[in-house]
Coordinates of C-alpha atoms and ligand atoms in Angstrom, one line a residue:
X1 CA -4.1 1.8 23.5
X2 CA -0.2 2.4 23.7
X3 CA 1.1 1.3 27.1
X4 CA 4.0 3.5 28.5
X5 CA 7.1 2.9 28.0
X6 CA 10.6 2.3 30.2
X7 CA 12.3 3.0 27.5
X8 CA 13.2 6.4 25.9
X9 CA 14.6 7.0 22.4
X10 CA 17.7 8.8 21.9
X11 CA 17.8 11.9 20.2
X12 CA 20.6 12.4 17.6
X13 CA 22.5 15.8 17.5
X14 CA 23.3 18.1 14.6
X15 CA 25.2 15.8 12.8
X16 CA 22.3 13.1 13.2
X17 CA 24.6 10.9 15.4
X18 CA 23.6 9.8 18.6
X19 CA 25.6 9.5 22.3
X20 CA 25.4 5.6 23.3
X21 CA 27.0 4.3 26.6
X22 CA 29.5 1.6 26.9
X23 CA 27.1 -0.6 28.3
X24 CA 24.8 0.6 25.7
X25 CA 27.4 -0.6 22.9
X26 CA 28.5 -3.8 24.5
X27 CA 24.5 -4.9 24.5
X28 CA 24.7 -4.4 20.7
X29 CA 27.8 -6.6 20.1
X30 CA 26.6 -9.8 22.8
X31 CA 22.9 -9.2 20.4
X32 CA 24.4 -9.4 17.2
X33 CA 27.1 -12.0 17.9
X34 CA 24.8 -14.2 19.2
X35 CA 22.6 -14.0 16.0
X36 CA 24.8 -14.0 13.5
X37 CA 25.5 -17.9 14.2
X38 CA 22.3 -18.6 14.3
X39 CA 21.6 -17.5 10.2
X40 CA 22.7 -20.1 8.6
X41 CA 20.5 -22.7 7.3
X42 CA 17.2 -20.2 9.0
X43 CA 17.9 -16.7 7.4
X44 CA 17.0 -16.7 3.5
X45 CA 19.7 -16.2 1.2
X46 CA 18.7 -13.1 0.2
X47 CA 18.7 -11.3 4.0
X48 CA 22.3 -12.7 4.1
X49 CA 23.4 -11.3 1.3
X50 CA 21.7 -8.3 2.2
X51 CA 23.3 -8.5 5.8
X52 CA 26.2 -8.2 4.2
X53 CA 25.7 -5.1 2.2
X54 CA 24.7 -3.5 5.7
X55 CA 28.1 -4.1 7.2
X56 CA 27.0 -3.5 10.5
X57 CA 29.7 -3.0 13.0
X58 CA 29.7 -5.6 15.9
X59 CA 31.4 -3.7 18.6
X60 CA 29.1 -0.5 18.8
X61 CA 25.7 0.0 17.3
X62 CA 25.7 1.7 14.2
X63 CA 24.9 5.2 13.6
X64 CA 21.9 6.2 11.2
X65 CA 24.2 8.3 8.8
X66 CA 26.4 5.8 8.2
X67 CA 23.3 2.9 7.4
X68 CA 21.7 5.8 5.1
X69 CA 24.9 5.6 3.1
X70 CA 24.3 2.1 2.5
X71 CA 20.8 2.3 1.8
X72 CA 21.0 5.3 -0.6
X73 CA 23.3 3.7 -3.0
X74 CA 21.0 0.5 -3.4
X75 CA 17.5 1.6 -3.1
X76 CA 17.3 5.4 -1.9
X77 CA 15.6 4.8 1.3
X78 CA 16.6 6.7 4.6
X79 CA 16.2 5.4 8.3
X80 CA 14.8 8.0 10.2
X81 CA 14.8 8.1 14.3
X82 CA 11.4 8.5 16.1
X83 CA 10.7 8.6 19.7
X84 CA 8.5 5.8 20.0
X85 CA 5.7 3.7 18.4
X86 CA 4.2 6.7 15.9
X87 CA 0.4 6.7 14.6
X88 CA -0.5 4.9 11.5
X89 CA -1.1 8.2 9.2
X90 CA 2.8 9.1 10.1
X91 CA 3.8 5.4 10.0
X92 CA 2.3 5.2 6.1
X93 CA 3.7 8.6 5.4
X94 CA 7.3 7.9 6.2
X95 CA 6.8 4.3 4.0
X96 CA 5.7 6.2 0.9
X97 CA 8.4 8.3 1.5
X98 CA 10.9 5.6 1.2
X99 CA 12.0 6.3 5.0
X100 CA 11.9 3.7 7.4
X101 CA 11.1 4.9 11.1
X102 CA 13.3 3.4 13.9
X103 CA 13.3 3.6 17.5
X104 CA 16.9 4.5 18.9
X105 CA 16.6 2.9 22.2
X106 CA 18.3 -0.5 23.2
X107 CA 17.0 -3.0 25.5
X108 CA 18.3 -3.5 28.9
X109 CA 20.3 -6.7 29.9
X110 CA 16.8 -7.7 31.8
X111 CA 15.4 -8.0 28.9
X112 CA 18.2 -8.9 26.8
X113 CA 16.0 -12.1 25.3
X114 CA 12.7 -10.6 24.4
X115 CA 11.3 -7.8 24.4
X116 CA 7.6 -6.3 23.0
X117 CA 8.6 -3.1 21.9
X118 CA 11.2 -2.5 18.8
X119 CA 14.7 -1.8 19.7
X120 CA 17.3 -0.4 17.7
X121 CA 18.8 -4.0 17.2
X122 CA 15.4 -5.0 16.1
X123 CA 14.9 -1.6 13.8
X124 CA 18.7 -2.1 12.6
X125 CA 19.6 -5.7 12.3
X126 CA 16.1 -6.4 12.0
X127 CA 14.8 -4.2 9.0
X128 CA 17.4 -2.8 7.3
X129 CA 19.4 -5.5 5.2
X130 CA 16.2 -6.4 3.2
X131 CA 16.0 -2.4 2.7
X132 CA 18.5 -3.0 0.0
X133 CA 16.4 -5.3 -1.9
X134 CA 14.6 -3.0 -4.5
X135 CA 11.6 -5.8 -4.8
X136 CA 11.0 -5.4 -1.0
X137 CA 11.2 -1.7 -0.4
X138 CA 9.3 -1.3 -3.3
X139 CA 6.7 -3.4 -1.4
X140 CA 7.4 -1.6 1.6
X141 CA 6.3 1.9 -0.4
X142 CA 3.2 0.5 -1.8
X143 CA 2.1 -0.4 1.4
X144 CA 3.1 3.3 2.8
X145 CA 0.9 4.6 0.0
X146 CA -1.7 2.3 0.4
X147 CA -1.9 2.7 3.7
X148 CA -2.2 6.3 2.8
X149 CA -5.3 5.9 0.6
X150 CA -7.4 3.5 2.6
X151 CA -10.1 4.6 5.3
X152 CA -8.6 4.5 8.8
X153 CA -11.4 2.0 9.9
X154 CA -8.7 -0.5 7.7
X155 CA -5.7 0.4 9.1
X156 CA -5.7 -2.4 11.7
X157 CA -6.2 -4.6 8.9
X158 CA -3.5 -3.4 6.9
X159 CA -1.3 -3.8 9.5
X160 CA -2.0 -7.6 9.7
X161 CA 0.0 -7.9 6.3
X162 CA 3.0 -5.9 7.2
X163 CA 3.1 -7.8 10.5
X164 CA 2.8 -11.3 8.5
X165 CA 5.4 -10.3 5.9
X166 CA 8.0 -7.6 7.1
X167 CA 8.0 -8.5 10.4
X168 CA 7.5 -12.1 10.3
X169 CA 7.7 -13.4 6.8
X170 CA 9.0 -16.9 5.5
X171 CA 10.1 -17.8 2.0
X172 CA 10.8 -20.9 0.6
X173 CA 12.9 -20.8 -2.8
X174 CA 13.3 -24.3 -3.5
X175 CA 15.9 -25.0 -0.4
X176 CA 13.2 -25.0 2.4
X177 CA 11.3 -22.5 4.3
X178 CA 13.7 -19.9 5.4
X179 CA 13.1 -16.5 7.4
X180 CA 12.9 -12.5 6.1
X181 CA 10.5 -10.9 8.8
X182 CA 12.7 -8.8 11.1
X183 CA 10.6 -10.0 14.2
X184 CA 11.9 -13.1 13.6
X185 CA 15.7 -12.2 12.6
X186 CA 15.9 -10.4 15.8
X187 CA 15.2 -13.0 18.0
X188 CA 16.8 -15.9 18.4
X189 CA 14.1 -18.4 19.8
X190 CA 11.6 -17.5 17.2
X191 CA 14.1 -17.5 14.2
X192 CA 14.5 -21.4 15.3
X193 CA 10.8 -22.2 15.7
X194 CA 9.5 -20.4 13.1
X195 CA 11.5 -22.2 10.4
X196 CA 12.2 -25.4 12.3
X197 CA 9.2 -25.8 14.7
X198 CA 6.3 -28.6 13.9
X199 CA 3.9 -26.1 15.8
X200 CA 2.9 -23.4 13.8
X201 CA 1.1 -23.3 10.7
X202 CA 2.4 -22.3 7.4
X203 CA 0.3 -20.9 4.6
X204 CA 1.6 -19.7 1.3
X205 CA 1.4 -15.6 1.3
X206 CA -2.1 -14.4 0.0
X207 CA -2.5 -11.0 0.8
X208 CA -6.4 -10.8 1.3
X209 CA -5.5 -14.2 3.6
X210 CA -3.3 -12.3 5.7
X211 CA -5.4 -9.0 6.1
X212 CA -7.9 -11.4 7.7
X213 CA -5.2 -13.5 10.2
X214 CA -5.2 -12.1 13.8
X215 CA -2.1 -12.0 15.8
X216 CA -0.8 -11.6 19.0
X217 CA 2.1 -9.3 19.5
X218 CA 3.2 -11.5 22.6
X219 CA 4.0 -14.6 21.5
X220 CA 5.8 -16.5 19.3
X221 CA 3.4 -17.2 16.1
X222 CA 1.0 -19.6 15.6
X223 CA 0.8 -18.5 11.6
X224 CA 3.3 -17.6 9.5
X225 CA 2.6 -17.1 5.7
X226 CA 5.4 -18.4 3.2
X227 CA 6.4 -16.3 -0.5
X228 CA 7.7 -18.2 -3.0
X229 CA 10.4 -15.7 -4.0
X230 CA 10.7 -11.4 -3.8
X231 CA 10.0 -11.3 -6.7
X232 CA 5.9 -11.8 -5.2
X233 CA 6.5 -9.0 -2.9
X234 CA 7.1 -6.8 -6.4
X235 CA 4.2 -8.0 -8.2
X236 CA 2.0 -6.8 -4.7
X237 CA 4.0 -3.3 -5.1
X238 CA 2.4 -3.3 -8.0
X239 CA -1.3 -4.3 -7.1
X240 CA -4.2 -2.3 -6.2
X241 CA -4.6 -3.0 -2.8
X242 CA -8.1 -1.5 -2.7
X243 CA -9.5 -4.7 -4.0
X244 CA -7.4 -6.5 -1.6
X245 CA -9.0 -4.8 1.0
X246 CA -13.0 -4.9 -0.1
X247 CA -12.2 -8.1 -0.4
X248 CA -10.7 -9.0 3.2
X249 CA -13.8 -6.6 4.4
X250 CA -16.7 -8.8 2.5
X251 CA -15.1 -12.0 4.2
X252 CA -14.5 -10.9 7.4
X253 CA -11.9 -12.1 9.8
X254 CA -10.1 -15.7 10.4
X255 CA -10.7 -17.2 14.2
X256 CA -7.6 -16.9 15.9
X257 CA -5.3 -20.0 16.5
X258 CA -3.9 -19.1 18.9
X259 CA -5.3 -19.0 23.0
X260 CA -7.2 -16.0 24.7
X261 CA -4.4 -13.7 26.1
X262 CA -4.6 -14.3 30.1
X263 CA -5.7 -10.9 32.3
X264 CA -2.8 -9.4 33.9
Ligands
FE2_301 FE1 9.7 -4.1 13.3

């Protein structure tokens, strides 16, 4: 199922830091200044504030200790580096364990604009600011222990939700529909269609609706669902997501909305 790689993650040494090139750096800083412009008016008030408790540097990429730091003192999470995409049981463990697993590889320059695997800028500039929010890492927990609980034959289901709310999650607040999902913070042509585009649909967030929305990983979204405010994502923390999932079972998937993907 996983398809290999050109990328390699970057192993940190005994003081958990890791050796990054100049060129390495300098890919960091051209990724997160062009992003940074692009917030306003897209990002959701929250993930800016939030952005701004991360205090990532823009000249280098930042070093795990120093974003653990950050994330201790506001919800006692911990990033932890992994070599690559990791199998669901160890992806759910590392949730309910309040650590968040990140890749700490960066994209090349040929694929400075998109890429399908998650980067460090994605992992870092992506995931972490909302980290800080207690209401969302609590929902990111519950879904590690849910995950956890529920018979692997639902894992591919579960992972619909995450993908339609951590990774590409709207929220509207009363100021418009606004972006949260670090797919969409890390890239810039998605963060513009996904709040401003007349294309895709937008659903408010039902969590047995979204364990039953297919997705493609490859393009931009033809879905997105829409919370009303974090404070949702708490009340799921603090769901039983069993009967979420029965219930997603016993009505079976949506049709897809979006084409066939073409043979390579
Ligand atoms: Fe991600």
């Amino acid at each position: 199922m996983k398809k290999q790689s050109r990328y390699t993650s970057k192993q940190p040494d005994s003081q958990g830091l890791i050796a990054y090139t100049e060129e390495e750096h300098a890919i960091w800083h051209d990724l997160i200044t062009r992003q940074i412009p692009m917030l306003e008016g897209r990002a959701c008030r929250q993930w800016i504030g939030a952005l701004d408790e991360m205090n990532l540097p823009i000249e280098r990429i930042p070093q795990l200790p120093e974003l653990n730091k950050v994330l201790e003192k506001h919800t006692g999470w911990n990033v932890v580096p992994v070599k690559a995409l990791i199998p669901f049981t160890e992806f759910f463990a590392l949730l309910a364990d309040k650590k968040f697993p990140v890749a700490t590889f960066i994209r090349t320059r040929e694929e400075f604009d998109y890429l399908q695997e998650p980067d460090i800028f994605h992992e870092v500039f992506g995931h972490t600011p909302v980290l800080t929010d207690r209401r969302f890492s609590a929902f990111i927990e519950a879904y590690g222990k849910a995950g956890l609980a529920a018979d692997p034959k639902d894992h591919a289901m579960l992972a619909r939700l995450f993908w339609f709310t951590v990774e590409f999650g709207l929220v509207d607040n009363g100021d418009g529909v606004r972006a949260y999902g670090a797919g969409i913070m890390s890239s810039p042509g998605e963060l513009v269609y996904a709040v401003e585009s007349n294309i895709p649909q937008r659903k408010p967030l039902d969590p047995v609706d979204a364990l039953r929305t297919p997705y493609r990983i490859d393009i931009y979204q033809t879905v997105y669902f829409v919370l009303d405010t974090f404070d949702h994502l708490f009340e799921l923390s603090q769901a039983d997501w069993s009967t979420f999932i029965s219930e997603a079972r016993r009505l079976g998937m949506h049709a897809p909305t979006y084409p066939p993907k073409e043979a390579a």
